Coordinates of C-alpha atoms in Angstrom, one line a residue:
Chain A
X1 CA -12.8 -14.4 -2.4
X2 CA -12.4 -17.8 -3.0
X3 CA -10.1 -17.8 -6.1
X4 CA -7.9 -15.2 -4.7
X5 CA -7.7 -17.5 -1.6
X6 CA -6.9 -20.4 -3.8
X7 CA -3.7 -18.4 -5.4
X8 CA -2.3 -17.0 -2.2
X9 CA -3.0 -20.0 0.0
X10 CA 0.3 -20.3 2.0
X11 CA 1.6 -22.0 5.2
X12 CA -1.0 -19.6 7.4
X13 CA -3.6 -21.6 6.2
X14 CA -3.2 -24.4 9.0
X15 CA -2.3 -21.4 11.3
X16 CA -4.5 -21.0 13.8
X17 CA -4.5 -19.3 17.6
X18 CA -5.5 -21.9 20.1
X19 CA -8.0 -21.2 22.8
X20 CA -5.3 -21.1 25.6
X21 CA -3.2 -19.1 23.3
X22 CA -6.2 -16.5 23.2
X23 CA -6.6 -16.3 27.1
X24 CA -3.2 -15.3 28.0
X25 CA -2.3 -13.0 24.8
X26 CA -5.1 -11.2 25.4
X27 CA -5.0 -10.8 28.8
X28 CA -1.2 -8.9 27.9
X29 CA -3.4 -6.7 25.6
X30 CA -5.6 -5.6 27.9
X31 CA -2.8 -4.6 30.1
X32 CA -1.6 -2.5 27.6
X33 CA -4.8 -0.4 26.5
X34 CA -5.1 -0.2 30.2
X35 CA -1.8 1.8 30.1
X36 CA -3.3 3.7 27.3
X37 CA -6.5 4.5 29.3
X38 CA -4.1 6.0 32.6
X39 CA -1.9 7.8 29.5
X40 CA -5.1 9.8 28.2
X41 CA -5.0 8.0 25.1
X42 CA -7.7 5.4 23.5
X43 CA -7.8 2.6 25.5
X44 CA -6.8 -0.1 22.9
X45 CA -3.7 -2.3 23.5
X46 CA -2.2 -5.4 20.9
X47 CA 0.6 -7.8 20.9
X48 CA 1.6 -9.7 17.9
X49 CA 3.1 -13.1 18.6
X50 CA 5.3 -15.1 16.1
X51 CA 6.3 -18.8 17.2
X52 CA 4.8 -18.4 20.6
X53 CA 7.0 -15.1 21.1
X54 CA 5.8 -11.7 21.2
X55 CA 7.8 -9.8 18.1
X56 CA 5.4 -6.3 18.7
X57 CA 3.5 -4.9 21.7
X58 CA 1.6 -1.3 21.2
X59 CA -1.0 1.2 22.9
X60 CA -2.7 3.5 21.2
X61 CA -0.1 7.0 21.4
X62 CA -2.0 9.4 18.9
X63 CA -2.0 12.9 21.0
X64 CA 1.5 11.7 22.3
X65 CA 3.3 11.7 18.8
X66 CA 0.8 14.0 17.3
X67 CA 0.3 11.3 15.0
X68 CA -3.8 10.3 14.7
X69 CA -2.1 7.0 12.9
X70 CA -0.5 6.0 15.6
X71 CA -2.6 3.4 16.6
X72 CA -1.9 0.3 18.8
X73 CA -1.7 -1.8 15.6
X74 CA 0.5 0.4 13.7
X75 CA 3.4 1.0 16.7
X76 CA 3.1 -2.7 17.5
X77 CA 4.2 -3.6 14.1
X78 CA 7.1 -0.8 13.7
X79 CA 8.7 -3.1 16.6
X80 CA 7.4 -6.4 14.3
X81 CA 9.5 -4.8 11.2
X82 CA 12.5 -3.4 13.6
X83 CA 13.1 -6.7 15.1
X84 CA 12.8 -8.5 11.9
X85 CA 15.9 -5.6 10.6
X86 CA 17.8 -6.3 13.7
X87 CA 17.5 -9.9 13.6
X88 CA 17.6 -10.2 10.0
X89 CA 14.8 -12.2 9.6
X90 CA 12.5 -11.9 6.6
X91 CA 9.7 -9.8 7.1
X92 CA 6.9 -11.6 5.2
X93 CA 8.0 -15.3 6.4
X94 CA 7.3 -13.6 9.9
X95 CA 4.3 -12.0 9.3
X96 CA 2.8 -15.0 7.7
X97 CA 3.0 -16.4 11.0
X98 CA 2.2 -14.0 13.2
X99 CA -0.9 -13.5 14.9
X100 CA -2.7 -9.8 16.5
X101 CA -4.1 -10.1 19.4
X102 CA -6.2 -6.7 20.1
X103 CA -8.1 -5.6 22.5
X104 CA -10.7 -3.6 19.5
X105 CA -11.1 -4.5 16.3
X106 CA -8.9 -3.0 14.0
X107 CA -10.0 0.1 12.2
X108 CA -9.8 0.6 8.2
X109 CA -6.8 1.9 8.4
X110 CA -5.2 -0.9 10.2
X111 CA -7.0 -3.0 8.8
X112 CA -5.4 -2.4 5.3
X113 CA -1.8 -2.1 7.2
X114 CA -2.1 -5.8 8.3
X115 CA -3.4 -7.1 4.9
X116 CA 0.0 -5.1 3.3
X117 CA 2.1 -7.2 6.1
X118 CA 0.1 -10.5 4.9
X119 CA -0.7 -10.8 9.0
X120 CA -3.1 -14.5 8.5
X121 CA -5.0 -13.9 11.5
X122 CA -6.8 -11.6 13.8
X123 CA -8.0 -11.6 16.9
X124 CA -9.8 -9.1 18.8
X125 CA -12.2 -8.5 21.6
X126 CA -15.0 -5.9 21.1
X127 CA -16.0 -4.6 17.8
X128 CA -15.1 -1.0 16.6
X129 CA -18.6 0.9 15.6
X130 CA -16.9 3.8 14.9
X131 CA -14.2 2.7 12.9
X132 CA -14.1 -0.9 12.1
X133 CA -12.1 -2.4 9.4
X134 CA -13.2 -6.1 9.9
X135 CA -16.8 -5.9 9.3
X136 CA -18.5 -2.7 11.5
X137 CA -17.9 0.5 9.3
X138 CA -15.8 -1.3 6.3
X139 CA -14.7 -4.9 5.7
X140 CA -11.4 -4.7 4.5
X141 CA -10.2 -7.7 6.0
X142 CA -12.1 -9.7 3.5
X143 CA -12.6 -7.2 0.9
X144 CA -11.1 -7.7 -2.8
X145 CA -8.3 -5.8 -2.9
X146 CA -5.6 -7.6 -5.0
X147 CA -2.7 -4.9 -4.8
X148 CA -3.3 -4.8 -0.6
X149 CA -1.7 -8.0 0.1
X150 CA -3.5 -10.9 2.0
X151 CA -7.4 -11.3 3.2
X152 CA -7.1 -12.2 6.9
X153 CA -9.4 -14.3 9.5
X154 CA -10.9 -12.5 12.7
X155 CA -11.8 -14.3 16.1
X156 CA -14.3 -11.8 17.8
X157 CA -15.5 -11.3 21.1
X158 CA -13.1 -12.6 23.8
X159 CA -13.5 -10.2 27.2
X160 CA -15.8 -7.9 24.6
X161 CA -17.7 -6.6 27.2
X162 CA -14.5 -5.4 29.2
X163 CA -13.0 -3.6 26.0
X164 CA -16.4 -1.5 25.7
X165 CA -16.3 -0.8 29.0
X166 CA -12.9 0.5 28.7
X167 CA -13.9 2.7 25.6
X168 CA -16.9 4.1 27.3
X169 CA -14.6 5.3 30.2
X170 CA -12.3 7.1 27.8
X171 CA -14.9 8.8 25.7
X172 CA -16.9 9.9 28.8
X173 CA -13.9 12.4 29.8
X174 CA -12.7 15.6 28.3
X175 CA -12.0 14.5 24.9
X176 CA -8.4 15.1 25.1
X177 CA -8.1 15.2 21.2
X178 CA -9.5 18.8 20.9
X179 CA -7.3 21.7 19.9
X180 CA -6.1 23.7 22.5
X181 CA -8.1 27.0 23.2
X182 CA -5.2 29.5 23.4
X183 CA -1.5 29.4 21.7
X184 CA 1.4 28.5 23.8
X185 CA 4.2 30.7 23.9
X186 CA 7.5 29.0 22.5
Chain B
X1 CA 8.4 12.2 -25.6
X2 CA 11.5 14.9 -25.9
X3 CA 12.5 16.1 -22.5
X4 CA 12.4 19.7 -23.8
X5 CA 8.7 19.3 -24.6
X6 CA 8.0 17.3 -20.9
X7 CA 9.9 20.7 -19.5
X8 CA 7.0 22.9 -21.2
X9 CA 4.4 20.1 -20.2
X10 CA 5.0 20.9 -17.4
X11 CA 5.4 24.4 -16.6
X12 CA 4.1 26.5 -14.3
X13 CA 1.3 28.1 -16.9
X14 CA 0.0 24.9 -18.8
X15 CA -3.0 25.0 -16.4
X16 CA -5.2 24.2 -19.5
X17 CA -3.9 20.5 -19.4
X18 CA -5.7 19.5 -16.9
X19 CA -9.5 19.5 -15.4
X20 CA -10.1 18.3 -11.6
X21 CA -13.1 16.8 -11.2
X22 CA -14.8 16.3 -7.9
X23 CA -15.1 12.2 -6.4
X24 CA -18.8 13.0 -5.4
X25 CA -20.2 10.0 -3.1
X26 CA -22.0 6.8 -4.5
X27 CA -25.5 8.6 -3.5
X28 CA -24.6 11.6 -5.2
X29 CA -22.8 10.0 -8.7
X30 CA -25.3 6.7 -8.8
X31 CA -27.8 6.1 -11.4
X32 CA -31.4 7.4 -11.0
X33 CA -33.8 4.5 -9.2
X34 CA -37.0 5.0 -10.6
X35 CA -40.1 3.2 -9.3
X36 CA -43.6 1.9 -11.3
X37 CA -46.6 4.0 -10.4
X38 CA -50.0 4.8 -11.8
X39 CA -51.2 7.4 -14.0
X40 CA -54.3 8.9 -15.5
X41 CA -55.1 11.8 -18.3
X42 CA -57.1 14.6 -16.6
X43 CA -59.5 14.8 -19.4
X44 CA -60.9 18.3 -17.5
X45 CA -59.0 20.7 -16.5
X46 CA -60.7 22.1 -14.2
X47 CA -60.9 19.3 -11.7
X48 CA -57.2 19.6 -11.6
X49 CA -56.8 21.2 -7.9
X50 CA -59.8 18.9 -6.4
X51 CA -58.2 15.9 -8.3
X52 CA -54.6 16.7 -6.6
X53 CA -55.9 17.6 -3.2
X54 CA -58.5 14.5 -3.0
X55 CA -55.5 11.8 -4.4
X56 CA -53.5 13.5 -1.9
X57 CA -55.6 12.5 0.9
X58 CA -56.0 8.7 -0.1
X59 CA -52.3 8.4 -1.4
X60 CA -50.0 10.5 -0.1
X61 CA -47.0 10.1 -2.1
X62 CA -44.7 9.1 1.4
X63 CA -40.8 9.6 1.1
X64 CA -41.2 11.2 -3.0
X65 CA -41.9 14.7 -2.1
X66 CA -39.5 15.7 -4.9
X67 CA -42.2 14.1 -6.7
X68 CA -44.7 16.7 -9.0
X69 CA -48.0 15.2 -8.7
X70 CA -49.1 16.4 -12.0
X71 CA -47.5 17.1 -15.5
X72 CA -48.2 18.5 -18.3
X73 CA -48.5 16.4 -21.7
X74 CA -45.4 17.3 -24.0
X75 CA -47.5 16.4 -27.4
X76 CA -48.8 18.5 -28.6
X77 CA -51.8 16.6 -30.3
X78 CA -52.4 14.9 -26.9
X79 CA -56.0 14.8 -26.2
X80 CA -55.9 15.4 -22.7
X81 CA -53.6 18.3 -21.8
X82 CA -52.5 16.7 -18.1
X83 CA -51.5 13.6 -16.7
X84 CA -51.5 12.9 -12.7
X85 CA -50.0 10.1 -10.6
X86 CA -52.4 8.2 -8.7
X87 CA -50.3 6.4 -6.6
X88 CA -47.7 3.8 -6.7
X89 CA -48.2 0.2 -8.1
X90 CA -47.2 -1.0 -5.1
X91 CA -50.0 0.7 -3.0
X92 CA -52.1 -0.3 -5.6
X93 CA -55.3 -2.2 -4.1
X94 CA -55.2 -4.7 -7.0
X95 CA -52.5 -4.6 -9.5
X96 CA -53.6 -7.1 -11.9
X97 CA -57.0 -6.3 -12.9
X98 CA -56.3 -2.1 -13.2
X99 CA -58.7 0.3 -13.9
X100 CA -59.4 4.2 -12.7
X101 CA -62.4 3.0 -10.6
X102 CA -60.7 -0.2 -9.1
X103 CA -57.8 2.7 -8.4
X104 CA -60.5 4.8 -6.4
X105 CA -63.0 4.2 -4.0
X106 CA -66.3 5.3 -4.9
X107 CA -66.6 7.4 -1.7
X108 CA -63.1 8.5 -2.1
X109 CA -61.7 10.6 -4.9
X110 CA -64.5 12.0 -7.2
X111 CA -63.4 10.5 -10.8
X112 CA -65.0 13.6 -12.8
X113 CA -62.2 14.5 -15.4
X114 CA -60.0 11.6 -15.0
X115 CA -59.1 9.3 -17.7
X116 CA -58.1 5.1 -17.3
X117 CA -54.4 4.8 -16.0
X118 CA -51.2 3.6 -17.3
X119 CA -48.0 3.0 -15.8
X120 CA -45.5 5.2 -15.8
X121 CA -41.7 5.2 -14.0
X122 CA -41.1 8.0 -11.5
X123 CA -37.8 8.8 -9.8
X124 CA -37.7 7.1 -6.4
X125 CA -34.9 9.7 -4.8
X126 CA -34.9 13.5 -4.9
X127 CA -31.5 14.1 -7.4
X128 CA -28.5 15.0 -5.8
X129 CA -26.5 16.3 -8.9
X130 CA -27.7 18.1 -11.9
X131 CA -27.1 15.0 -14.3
X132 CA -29.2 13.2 -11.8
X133 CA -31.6 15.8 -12.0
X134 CA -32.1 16.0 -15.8
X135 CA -32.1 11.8 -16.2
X136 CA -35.0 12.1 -13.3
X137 CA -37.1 14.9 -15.6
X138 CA -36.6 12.4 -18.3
X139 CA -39.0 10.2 -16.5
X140 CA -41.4 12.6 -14.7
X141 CA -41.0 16.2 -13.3
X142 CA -39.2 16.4 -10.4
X143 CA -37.9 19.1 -8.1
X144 CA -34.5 19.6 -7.3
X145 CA -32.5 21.8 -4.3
X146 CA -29.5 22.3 -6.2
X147 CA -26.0 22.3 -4.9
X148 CA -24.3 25.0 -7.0
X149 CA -20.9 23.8 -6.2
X150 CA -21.4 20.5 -7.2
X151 CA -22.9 21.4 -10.3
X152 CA -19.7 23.9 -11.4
X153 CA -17.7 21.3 -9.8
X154 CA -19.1 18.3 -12.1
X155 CA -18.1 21.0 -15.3
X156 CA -14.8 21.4 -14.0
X157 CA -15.1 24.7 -13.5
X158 CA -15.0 25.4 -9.3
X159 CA -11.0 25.9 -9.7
X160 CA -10.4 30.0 -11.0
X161 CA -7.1 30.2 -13.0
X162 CA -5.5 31.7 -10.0
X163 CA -6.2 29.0 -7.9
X164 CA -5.6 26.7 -10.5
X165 CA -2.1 27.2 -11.2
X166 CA -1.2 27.5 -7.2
X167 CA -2.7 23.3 -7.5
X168 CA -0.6 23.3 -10.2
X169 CA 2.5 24.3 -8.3
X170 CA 1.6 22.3 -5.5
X171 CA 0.9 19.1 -7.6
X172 CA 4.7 19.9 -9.4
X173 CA 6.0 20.1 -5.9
X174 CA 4.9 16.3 -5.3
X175 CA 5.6 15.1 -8.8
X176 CA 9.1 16.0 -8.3
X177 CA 8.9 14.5 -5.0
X178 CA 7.8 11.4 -6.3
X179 CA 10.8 11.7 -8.6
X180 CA 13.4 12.0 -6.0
X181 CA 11.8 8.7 -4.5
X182 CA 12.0 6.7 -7.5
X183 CA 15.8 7.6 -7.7
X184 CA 16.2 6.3 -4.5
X185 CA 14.8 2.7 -5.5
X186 CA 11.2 3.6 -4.0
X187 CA 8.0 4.0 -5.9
X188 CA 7.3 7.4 -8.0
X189 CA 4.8 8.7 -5.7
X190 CA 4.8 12.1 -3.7
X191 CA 2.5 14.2 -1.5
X192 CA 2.1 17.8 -0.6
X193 CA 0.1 19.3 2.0
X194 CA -0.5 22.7 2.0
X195 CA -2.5 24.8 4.3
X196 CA -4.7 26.8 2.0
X197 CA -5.3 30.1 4.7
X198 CA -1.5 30.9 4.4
X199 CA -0.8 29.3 0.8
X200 CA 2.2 27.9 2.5
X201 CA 3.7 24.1 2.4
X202 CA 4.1 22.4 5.3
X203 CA 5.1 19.0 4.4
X204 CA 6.7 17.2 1.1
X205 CA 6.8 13.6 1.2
X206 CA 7.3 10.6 -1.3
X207 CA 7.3 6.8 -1.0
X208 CA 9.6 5.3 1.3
X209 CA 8.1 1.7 1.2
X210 CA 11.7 0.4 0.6
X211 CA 12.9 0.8 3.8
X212 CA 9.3 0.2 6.2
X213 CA 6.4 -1.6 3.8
X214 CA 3.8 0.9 5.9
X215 CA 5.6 4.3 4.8
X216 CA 3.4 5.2 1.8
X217 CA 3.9 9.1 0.4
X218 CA 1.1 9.6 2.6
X219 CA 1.1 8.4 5.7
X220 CA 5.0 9.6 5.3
X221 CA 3.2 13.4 4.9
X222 CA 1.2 12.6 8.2
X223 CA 4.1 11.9 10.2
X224 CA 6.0 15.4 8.9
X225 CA 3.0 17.1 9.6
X226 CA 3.3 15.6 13.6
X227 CA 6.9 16.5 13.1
X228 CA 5.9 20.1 11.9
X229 CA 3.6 20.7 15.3
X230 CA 6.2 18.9 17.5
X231 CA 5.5 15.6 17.3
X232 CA 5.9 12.5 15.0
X233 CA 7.6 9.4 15.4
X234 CA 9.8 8.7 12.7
X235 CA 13.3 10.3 11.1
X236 CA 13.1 11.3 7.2
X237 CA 16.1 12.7 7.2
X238 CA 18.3 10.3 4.8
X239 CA 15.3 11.3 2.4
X240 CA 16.2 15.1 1.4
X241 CA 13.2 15.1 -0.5
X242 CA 10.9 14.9 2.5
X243 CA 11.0 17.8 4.2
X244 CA 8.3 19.8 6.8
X245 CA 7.9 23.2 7.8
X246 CA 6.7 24.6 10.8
X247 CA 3.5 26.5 10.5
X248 CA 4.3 29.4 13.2
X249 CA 5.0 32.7 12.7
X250 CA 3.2 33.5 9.1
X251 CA 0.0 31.6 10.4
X252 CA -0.4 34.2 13.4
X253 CA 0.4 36.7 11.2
X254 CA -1.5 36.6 8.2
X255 CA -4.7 34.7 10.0
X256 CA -6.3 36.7 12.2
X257 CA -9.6 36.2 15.3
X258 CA -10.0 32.6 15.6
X259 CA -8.3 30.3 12.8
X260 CA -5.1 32.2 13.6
X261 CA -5.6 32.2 17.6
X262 CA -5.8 28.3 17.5
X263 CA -2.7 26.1 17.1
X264 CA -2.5 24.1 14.3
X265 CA -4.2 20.7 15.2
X266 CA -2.8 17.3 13.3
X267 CA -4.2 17.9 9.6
X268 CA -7.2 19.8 10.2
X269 CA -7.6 22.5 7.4
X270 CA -4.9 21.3 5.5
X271 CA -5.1 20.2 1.6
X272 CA -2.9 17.5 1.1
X273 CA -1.6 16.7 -2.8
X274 CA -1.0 13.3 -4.2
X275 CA 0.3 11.9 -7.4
X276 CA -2.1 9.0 -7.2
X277 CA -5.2 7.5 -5.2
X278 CA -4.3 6.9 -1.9
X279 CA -5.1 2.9 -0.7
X280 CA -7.5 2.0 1.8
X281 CA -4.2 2.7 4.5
X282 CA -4.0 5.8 3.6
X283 CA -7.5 7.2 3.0
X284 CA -8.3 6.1 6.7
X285 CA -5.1 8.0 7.8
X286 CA -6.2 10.9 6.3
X287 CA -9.8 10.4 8.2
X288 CA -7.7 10.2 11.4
X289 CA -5.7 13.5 10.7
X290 CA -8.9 15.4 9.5
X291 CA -7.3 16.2 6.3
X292 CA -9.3 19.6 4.8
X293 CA -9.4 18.7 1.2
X294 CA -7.5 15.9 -1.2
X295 CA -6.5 16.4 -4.8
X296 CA -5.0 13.4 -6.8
X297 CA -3.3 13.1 -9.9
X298 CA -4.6 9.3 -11.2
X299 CA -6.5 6.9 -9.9
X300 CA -5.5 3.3 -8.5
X301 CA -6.3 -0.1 -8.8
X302 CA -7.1 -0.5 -5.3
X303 CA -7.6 3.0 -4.2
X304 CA -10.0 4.3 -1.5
X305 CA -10.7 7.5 -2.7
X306 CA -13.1 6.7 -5.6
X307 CA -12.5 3.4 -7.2
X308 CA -12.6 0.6 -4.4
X309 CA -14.4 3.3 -1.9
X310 CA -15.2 6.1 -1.6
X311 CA -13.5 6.5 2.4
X312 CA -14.0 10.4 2.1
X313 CA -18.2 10.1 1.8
X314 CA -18.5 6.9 3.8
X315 CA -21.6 6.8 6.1
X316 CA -20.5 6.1 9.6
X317 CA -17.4 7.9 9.6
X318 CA -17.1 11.1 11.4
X319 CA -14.9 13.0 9.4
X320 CA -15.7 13.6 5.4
X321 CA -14.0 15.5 3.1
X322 CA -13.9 16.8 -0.6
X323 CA -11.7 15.2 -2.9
X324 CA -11.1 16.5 -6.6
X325 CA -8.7 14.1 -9.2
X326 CA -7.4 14.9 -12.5
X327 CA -4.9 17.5 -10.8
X328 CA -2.0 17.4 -13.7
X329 CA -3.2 14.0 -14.8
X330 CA -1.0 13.5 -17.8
X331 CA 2.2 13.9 -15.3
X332 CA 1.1 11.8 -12.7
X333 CA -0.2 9.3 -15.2
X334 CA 4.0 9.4 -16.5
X335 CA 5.1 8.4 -13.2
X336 CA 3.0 5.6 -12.9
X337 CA 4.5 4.2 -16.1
X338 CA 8.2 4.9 -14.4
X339 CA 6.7 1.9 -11.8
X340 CA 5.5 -0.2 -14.0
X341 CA 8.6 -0.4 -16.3
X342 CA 10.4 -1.9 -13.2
X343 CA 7.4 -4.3 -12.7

């Protein structure tokens, strides 16, 4: 990892969230996968903050779109990119400094989706057993994957406890995910 | 190459061109672990049965029960017309100083018939796979539950000629896909997914990467799928290439009892096509959409499907899938070079 490092090492190297920073970011991400949890979707909620701005906010909206990729990650940085169009900012110079703020760590999928935006740095509160990207199933956040952009850095375990609990509340119910029994009449 | 012979490269009947092969997991495609144990010549036959029942009493061969406690001796000339384990060199009680009656306890295993022991290598998994299988008997008989799909699988031979050249049109279908893409600036990469009950296409996808860095040819496929049950989240529309259709009417028709009764549930059932490996992105998304079955073309540099993972077998994850590449490999294989021209 530590050659590849060498060769991309960019201006995200010094780039680093601060513990204040942390606190009130995430405290907005929790507000969102609380939204999630009342919308009967997985409670997981992120913002993604560039310059001390938020540029993408998202809550997991999979039965919603009928998309199973539309994870928080994934909507919050379609408004990262549209901003970036609308603005006409550069898209990696934004992303480089750009930091996720998630209430679960991101799963393979995103995972791999912020490595291909060069996002520097992660931070999340519980960890994603089912899932993971950054460590529990898979790590792709460090893995050596030289055509899937940048390796990122993960801060684990702010308000953990709280994100688990949120989880476990959502996968006590109904799981809302399963096929309807009979066909609906168009 | 002449476009006139790419034309009949490609046609609808060279199904012969290509072999798919199954991306089995690492436990199933790994080499054969073997571990040191000890041996001994039964020198009397007759003791055989006692031998086998008393060595299974003081070692019990624990976890290698696809292990054959006895074999017989291949030469011809051999002296001794049987050779059983004794027990592993790790359970032996002193492995430096070996010898059958260090090996046995005086009250434990009668030695009547038994030779002094050597070391031998036995497999230390039961084989998954035939190849496995034979590389294991190599070493020591070994019994194996065989998976007859995997084995006509690993020959390339699961797919009939029917149903290969149906693959065949669906792999065309994203090939040309992939073409359309590359004409509008994107890379040559295109998805199909088909629902296999109905042998129908619901969405046709390429790379769109061009205009959004996250819209590979597959996760572009996932999103016309949501668009095809009601859903999605995005407009392909300024792509005519990518294009969905709605599963309805033929699915109720032609399905009956309880596939048909059911409505169609993000990619659940559904094959889904590719020219190439999908990347770790895109495996994942296929996870998450429950895809049926994936066939690609070529493999990737970073791909997740077989050369950097193997996503599709991963422990931990609750949705697995088979996934076969080599699917018109030559064609796919062409398109690749189309992207690395421009690089």
């Amino acid at each position: 990892m530590e050659t590849q490092g060498e060769i991309k090492a960019t201006s995200a190297e010094s780039f680093y969230p601060r513990d204040e920073d942390i606190e009130k970011w995430m405290a907005n991400a929790f507000d969102m996968a609380k939204d999630a949890l009342e919308n009967g979707e997985v409670p997981v909620g992120c913002l993604m903050v560039y310059n001390d701005e938020v540029v993408g906010r998202g809550r997991n909206e999979v039965n919603e779109t009928k998309n199973a990729t539309r994870h928080a990650e994934m909507v919050a940085l379609d408004q990262l990119l549209d901003r970036c169009r609308h603005s006409n900012l550069d898209v990696r110079s934004v992303c480089e400094r750009t930091a996720l703020y998630v209430t679960v760590e991101p799963c393979i999928m995103c995972a791999a989706a912020l490595r291909l935006l060069n996002i520097p740095v992660v931070v999340y509160g519980c960890r994603n057993e089912r899932f993971g990207g950054c460590g529990s199933v898979l790590d792709v956040s460090s893995a050596d994957l030289p055509q899937t952009g940048n390796t990122f850095k993960c801060v684990s375990g702010h308000r953990a406890q709280e994100a688990v609990e949120m989880l476990k509340t959502f996968y006590k119910q109904e799981n809302p995910n399963a096929p309807k029994p009979k066909t609906r009449k168009d | 190459m002449e476009p006139q012979m790419k034309r009949w490269k490609g046609s609808e009947f060279d199904t012969d061109s290509w072999v798919a092969y199954p991306v089995l997991s690492d436990e199933q495609s790994q080499d054969v672990e073997l571990v040191e144990a000890f041996a001994a010549p039964i020198v009397n036959k007759k003791e055989t049965s006692r031998l086998v029942r008393e060595l299974n009493g003081l070692y019990p061969l624990d976890g290698l029960q696809h292990i054959k406690r006895v074999r017989a001796c291949k030469e011809k000339d051999s002296p001794h017309p049987l050779e059983v384990l004794v027990c592993l060199v790790s359970d032996a009680p002193d492995r430096k100083a070996v010898s059958i009656d260090s090996l046995l306890p005086s009250d434990g295993v009668g030695r009547d018939g038994l030779g002094e022991p050597f070391v031998v290598k036995v497999p230390a998994r039961p084989p998954l796979t035939r190849p496995q299988f034979e590389l294991a008997s190599k070493q020591w008989p070994t019994s194996f539950h065989e998976d007859k799909q995997v084995t006509v699988a690993l020959r390339g031979e699961l797919f009939s000629p029917p149903q290969k050249a149906a693959m065949h049109m669906y792999m065309m279908s994203a090939i040309a896909a992939a073409r359309a893409g590359k004409e509008m600036g994107m890379e040559a990469v295109g998805a199909v997914v088909v629902n296999p009950a109905t042998q129908t296409i619901i969405a046709v996808g390429h790379d769109c990467r061009g205009d959004h860095p996250l819209h590979h040819a597959v996760t572009v496929c996932v999103d016309l799928v949501a668009r095809s049950q009601g859903g999605g989240c995005y407009s392909f529309d300024r792509y005519p290439a990518c294009r969905f259709t709605s599963p309805t009417s033929d699915t109720f028709q032609n399905v009956p009892d309880a596939e048909g009764s059911s409505q169609p549930y993000i990619c659940t059932g559904y094959d889904l096509y590719v020219t190439r490996e999908p990347c770790v992105m895109c495996a994942m998304a296929l996870v998450h959409s429950r895809i049926g079955r994936v066939f690609y073309g070529t493999a990737s540099a970073d791909g997740a499907l077989g050369t950097k993972f193997k996503i599709h077998s991963q422990k931990d994850l609750n949705h697995r899938f088979e996934v076969y590449k080599g699917v018109l490999s030559k064609q796919c294989e062409g398109l690749n070079k189309l992207d690395n021209h421009i690089l």
